[in-house]
Amino acid sequence: MAAPTSSASACSGERWPPLESSPEVFNQFMWSLGVPRGEAEFHDVYGLDADALAMVPQPVLAVVFCFPDPPEDPAAPPEQVSATEDKESLDGVYFIKQIDSLGNACGTIALLHAVGNACSEISLLENSGLDLFFKSTASMDPYEVLIS
């Protein structure tokens, strides 16, 4: 994920402003969309060894892993996975397919995945943005959510 856009890049036709990859930004965004403060928080994870993981507050409801896109191989065939296959393999998992035309939506999509898959542990504010979004997209396949 990238740093916040400048006014120049926001005016250059980007469709989605990037969400800064920091717990503070993720928390503020999540709370503003309908997760009550105290229900859940994002925290940094500094390593995967036992000592670093011991510093992470429990219980852990989701992990957002930031990594760069791999370089494109022009010789590689495009991925062709049908929405039906995705739906079947992801039964019980809230998943949205990020589409290229959205651009910088990876942080927002990560937040939606984290909260959407932890809804059984989090009480969303009734009629909040996230509550309405998850209710309206619950029966959609991963491709329908962002193109509808």
PDB file of C-alpha atoms in Angstrom:
ATOM      1  CA  MET A   1       0.000   0.000   0.000  1.00  0.00           C
ATOM      2  CA  ALA A   2       1.120   3.522  -0.611  1.00  0.00           C
ATOM      3  CA  ALA A   3       1.191   6.818   1.227  1.00  0.00           C
ATOM      4  CA  PRO A   4      -1.768   9.197   0.913  1.00  0.00           C
ATOM      5  CA  THR A   5      -2.212  10.877  -2.432  1.00  0.00           C
ATOM      6  CA  SER A   6      -1.219  14.433  -3.005  1.00  0.00           C
ATOM      7  CA  SER A   7      -3.732  16.846  -4.466  1.00  0.00           C
ATOM      8  CA  ALA A   8      -1.911  16.562  -7.818  1.00  0.00           C
ATOM      9  CA  SER A   9      -2.343  12.796  -8.029  1.00  0.00           C
ATOM     10  CA  ALA A  10      -5.928  12.993  -6.762  1.00  0.00           C
ATOM     11  CA  CYS A  11      -6.713  15.293  -9.677  1.00  0.00           C
ATOM     12  CA  SER A  12      -4.931  13.104 -12.212  1.00  0.00           C
ATOM     13  CA  GLY A  13      -7.855  10.720 -12.604  1.00  0.00           C
ATOM     14  CA  GLU A  14      -7.160   8.146  -9.867  1.00  0.00           C
ATOM     15  CA  ARG A  15     -10.431   6.472  -8.950  1.00  0.00           C
ATOM     16  CA  TRP A  16      -9.481   5.299  -5.463  1.00  0.00           C
ATOM     17  CA  PRO A  17      -7.270   7.101  -2.940  1.00  0.00           C
ATOM     18  CA  PRO A  18      -4.734   4.759  -1.315  1.00  0.00           C
ATOM     19  CA  LEU A  19      -5.132   3.925   2.354  1.00  0.00           C
ATOM     20  CA  GLU A  20      -1.894   4.414   4.256  1.00  0.00           C
ATOM     21  CA  SER A  21      -0.651   1.154   5.719  1.00  0.00           C
ATOM     22  CA  SER A  22      -0.630   2.091   9.395  1.00  0.00           C
ATOM     23  CA  PRO A  23      -2.745   0.884  12.307  1.00  0.00           C
ATOM     24  CA  GLU A  24      -3.799   4.445  13.141  1.00  0.00           C
ATOM     25  CA  VAL A  25      -5.175   5.077   9.649  1.00  0.00           C
ATOM     26  CA  PHE A  26      -6.864   1.662   9.438  1.00  0.00           C
ATOM     27  CA  ASN A  27      -8.431   2.137  12.887  1.00  0.00           C
ATOM     28  CA  GLN A  28      -9.795   5.606  12.140  1.00  0.00           C
ATOM     29  CA  PHE A  29     -11.214   4.415   8.814  1.00  0.00           C
ATOM     30  CA  MET A  30     -12.764   1.265  10.346  1.00  0.00           C
ATOM     31  CA  TRP A  31     -14.297   3.201  13.245  1.00  0.00           C
ATOM     32  CA  SER A  32     -15.683   5.862  10.899  1.00  0.00           C
ATOM     33  CA  LEU A  33     -17.430   3.150   8.855  1.00  0.00           C
ATOM     34  CA  GLY A  34     -19.238   1.482  11.743  1.00  0.00           C
ATOM     35  CA  VAL A  35     -16.984  -0.687  13.892  1.00  0.00           C
ATOM     36  CA  PRO A  36     -17.412   0.677  17.428  1.00  0.00           C
ATOM     37  CA  ARG A  37     -14.236   1.698  19.257  1.00  0.00           C
ATOM     38  CA  GLY A  38     -13.266  -1.079  21.622  1.00  0.00           C
ATOM     39  CA  GLU A  39     -14.689  -3.839  19.384  1.00  0.00           C
ATOM     40  CA  ALA A  40     -11.524  -4.204  17.292  1.00  0.00           C
ATOM     41  CA  GLU A  41      -8.207  -2.474  16.600  1.00  0.00           C
ATOM     42  CA  PHE A  42      -5.401  -2.871  14.116  1.00  0.00           C
ATOM     43  CA  HIS A  43      -1.858  -3.263  15.483  1.00  0.00           C
ATOM     44  CA  ASP A  44       1.570  -3.620  13.902  1.00  0.00           C
ATOM     45  CA  VAL A  45       3.187  -7.058  13.890  1.00  0.00           C
ATOM     46  CA  TYR A  46       6.962  -6.681  13.965  1.00  0.00           C
ATOM     47  CA  GLY A  47       7.905 -10.263  13.215  1.00  0.00           C
ATOM     48  CA  LEU A  48       6.704 -13.828  13.096  1.00  0.00           C
ATOM     49  CA  ASP A  49       8.944 -15.242  15.808  1.00  0.00           C
ATOM     50  CA  ALA A  50       7.398 -16.181  19.169  1.00  0.00           C
ATOM     51  CA  ASP A  51       8.628 -13.038  20.968  1.00  0.00           C
ATOM     52  CA  ALA A  52       7.245 -10.666  18.327  1.00  0.00           C
ATOM     53  CA  LEU A  53       3.921 -12.495  18.158  1.00  0.00           C
ATOM     54  CA  ALA A  54       3.637 -12.416  21.948  1.00  0.00           C
ATOM     55  CA  MET A  55       3.424  -8.597  21.725  1.00  0.00           C
ATOM     56  CA  VAL A  56       0.272  -8.742  19.560  1.00  0.00           C
ATOM     57  CA  PRO A  57      -2.917  -8.146  21.589  1.00  0.00           C
ATOM     58  CA  GLN A  58      -5.230 -11.170  21.730  1.00  0.00           C
ATOM     59  CA  PRO A  59      -7.499 -12.409  20.308  1.00  0.00           C
ATOM     60  CA  VAL A  60      -6.386 -11.877  16.727  1.00  0.00           C
ATOM     61  CA  LEU A  61      -9.361 -11.653  14.377  1.00  0.00           C
ATOM     62  CA  ALA A  62      -7.488 -10.968  11.129  1.00  0.00           C
ATOM     63  CA  VAL A  63      -4.056 -10.271   9.708  1.00  0.00           C
ATOM     64  CA  VAL A  64      -3.425  -7.736   6.953  1.00  0.00           C
ATOM     65  CA  PHE A  65      -0.223  -8.613   5.141  1.00  0.00           C
ATOM     66  CA  CYS A  66       1.308  -5.893   2.949  1.00  0.00           C
ATOM     67  CA  PHE A  67       3.549  -6.980   0.112  1.00  0.00           C
ATOM     68  CA  PRO A  68       4.400  -5.575  -3.320  1.00  0.00           C
ATOM     69  CA  ASP A  69       2.815  -6.914  -6.488  1.00  0.00           C
ATOM     70  CA  PRO A  70       5.126  -9.319  -8.279  1.00  0.00           C
ATOM     71  CA  PRO A  71       6.522  -8.077 -11.591  1.00  0.00           C
ATOM     72  CA  GLU A  72       4.291  -8.954 -14.517  1.00  0.00           C
ATOM     73  CA  ASP A  73       5.457 -11.680 -16.883  1.00  0.00           C
ATOM     74  CA  PRO A  74       4.121 -10.808 -20.344  1.00  0.00           C
ATOM     75  CA  ALA A  75       4.484 -14.470 -21.379  1.00  0.00           C
ATOM     76  CA  ALA A  76       2.308 -15.732 -18.522  1.00  0.00           C
ATOM     77  CA  PRO A  77      -1.308 -16.582 -19.395  1.00  0.00           C
ATOM     78  CA  PRO A  78      -3.913 -14.389 -17.678  1.00  0.00           C
ATOM     79  CA  GLU A  79      -5.638 -15.862 -14.645  1.00  0.00           C
ATOM     80  CA  GLN A  80      -8.995 -17.262 -15.621  1.00  0.00           C
ATOM     81  CA  VAL A  81     -10.996 -18.204 -12.543  1.00  0.00           C
ATOM     82  CA  SER A  82     -14.738 -18.078 -12.784  1.00  0.00           C
ATOM     83  CA  ALA A  83     -16.824 -16.384 -10.129  1.00  0.00           C
ATOM     84  CA  THR A  84     -18.564 -19.727  -9.522  1.00  0.00           C
ATOM     85  CA  GLU A  85     -15.247 -21.427  -8.720  1.00  0.00           C
ATOM     86  CA  ASP A  86     -14.326 -18.599  -6.341  1.00  0.00           C
ATOM     87  CA  LYS A  87     -17.676 -18.797  -4.552  1.00  0.00           C
ATOM     88  CA  GLU A  88     -17.396 -22.550  -4.054  1.00  0.00           C
ATOM     89  CA  SER A  89     -13.792 -22.494  -2.848  1.00  0.00           C
ATOM     90  CA  LEU A  90     -14.481 -19.583  -0.492  1.00  0.00           C
ATOM     91  CA  ASP A  91     -17.624 -20.924   1.142  1.00  0.00           C
ATOM     92  CA  GLY A  92     -18.012 -19.129   4.468  1.00  0.00           C
ATOM     93  CA  VAL A  93     -15.266 -16.594   3.662  1.00  0.00           C
ATOM     94  CA  TYR A  94     -16.057 -12.964   2.861  1.00  0.00           C
ATOM     95  CA  PHE A  95     -13.990 -12.149  -0.220  1.00  0.00           C
ATOM     96  CA  ILE A  96     -14.041  -9.339  -2.767  1.00  0.00           C
ATOM     97  CA  LYS A  97     -12.055  -9.553  -5.977  1.00  0.00           C
ATOM     98  CA  GLN A  98     -10.034  -6.379  -6.357  1.00  0.00           C
ATOM     99  CA  ILE A  99     -10.393  -5.167  -9.924  1.00  0.00           C
ATOM    100  CA  ASP A 100      -7.606  -3.270 -11.691  1.00  0.00           C
ATOM    101  CA  SER A 101      -9.843  -0.362 -12.656  1.00  0.00           C
ATOM    102  CA  LEU A 102     -10.113   0.669  -8.989  1.00  0.00           C
ATOM    103  CA  GLY A 103      -6.394   1.291  -8.764  1.00  0.00           C
ATOM    104  CA  ASN A 104      -5.241   1.889  -5.185  1.00  0.00           C
ATOM    105  CA  ALA A 105      -8.049   0.030  -3.393  1.00  0.00           C
ATOM    106  CA  CYS A 106      -5.838  -2.654  -1.796  1.00  0.00           C
ATOM    107  CA  GLY A 107      -5.922  -1.152   1.710  1.00  0.00           C
ATOM    108  CA  THR A 108      -9.679  -0.650   1.644  1.00  0.00           C
ATOM    109  CA  ILE A 109     -10.213  -4.167   0.276  1.00  0.00           C
ATOM    110  CA  ALA A 110      -7.938  -5.558   3.018  1.00  0.00           C
ATOM    111  CA  LEU A 111      -9.975  -3.731   5.650  1.00  0.00           C
ATOM    112  CA  LEU A 112     -13.239  -5.060   4.164  1.00  0.00           C
ATOM    113  CA  HIS A 113     -11.837  -8.609   4.164  1.00  0.00           C
ATOM    114  CA  ALA A 114     -10.633  -8.288   7.777  1.00  0.00           C
ATOM    115  CA  VAL A 115     -13.904  -6.875   9.106  1.00  0.00           C
ATOM    116  CA  GLY A 116     -16.133  -8.977   6.837  1.00  0.00           C
ATOM    117  CA  ASN A 117     -14.565 -12.188   8.088  1.00  0.00           C
ATOM    118  CA  ALA A 118     -14.699 -11.097  11.734  1.00  0.00           C
ATOM    119  CA  CYS A 119     -18.360 -10.015  11.782  1.00  0.00           C
ATOM    120  CA  SER A 120     -19.238 -12.908  14.078  1.00  0.00           C
ATOM    121  CA  GLU A 121     -16.863 -11.374  16.660  1.00  0.00           C
ATOM    122  CA  ILE A 122     -17.653  -7.688  16.025  1.00  0.00           C
ATOM    123  CA  SER A 123     -20.957  -5.886  16.566  1.00  0.00           C
ATOM    124  CA  LEU A 124     -21.219  -3.347  13.751  1.00  0.00           C
ATOM    125  CA  LEU A 125     -23.216  -0.199  14.415  1.00  0.00           C
ATOM    126  CA  GLU A 126     -26.727  -0.716  13.047  1.00  0.00           C
ATOM    127  CA  ASN A 127     -27.216   0.984   9.650  1.00  0.00           C
ATOM    128  CA  SER A 128     -23.574   2.112   9.520  1.00  0.00           C
ATOM    129  CA  GLY A 129     -21.704   2.067   6.229  1.00  0.00           C
ATOM    130  CA  LEU A 130     -20.139  -1.342   6.914  1.00  0.00           C
ATOM    131  CA  ASP A 131     -23.374  -2.836   8.267  1.00  0.00           C
ATOM    132  CA  LEU A 132     -25.311  -1.830   5.151  1.00  0.00           C
ATOM    133  CA  PHE A 133     -22.457  -2.817   2.831  1.00  0.00           C
ATOM    134  CA  PHE A 134     -22.054  -6.324   4.258  1.00  0.00           C
ATOM    135  CA  LYS A 135     -25.818  -6.912   4.338  1.00  0.00           C
ATOM    136  CA  SER A 136     -26.210  -5.806   0.717  1.00  0.00           C
ATOM    137  CA  THR A 137     -23.261  -7.849  -0.578  1.00  0.00           C
ATOM    138  CA  ALA A 138     -23.629 -11.047   1.497  1.00  0.00           C
ATOM    139  CA  SER A 139     -25.113 -13.084  -1.356  1.00  0.00           C
ATOM    140  CA  MET A 140     -22.894 -11.675  -4.129  1.00  0.00           C
ATOM    141  CA  ASP A 141     -19.934 -13.470  -5.621  1.00  0.00           C
ATOM    142  CA  PRO A 142     -16.454 -11.865  -5.316  1.00  0.00           C
ATOM    143  CA  TYR A 143     -16.684 -10.179  -8.723  1.00  0.00           C
ATOM    144  CA  GLU A 144     -20.184  -8.746  -8.351  1.00  0.00           C
ATOM    145  CA  VAL A 145     -19.458  -6.708  -5.217  1.00  0.00           C
ATOM    146  CA  LEU A 146     -17.259  -4.036  -6.804  1.00  0.00           C
ATOM    147  CA  ILE A 147     -18.710  -3.966 -10.281  1.00  0.00           C
ATOM    148  CA  SER A 148     -22.338  -3.609  -9.277  1.00  0.00           C
TER     149      SER A 148
END
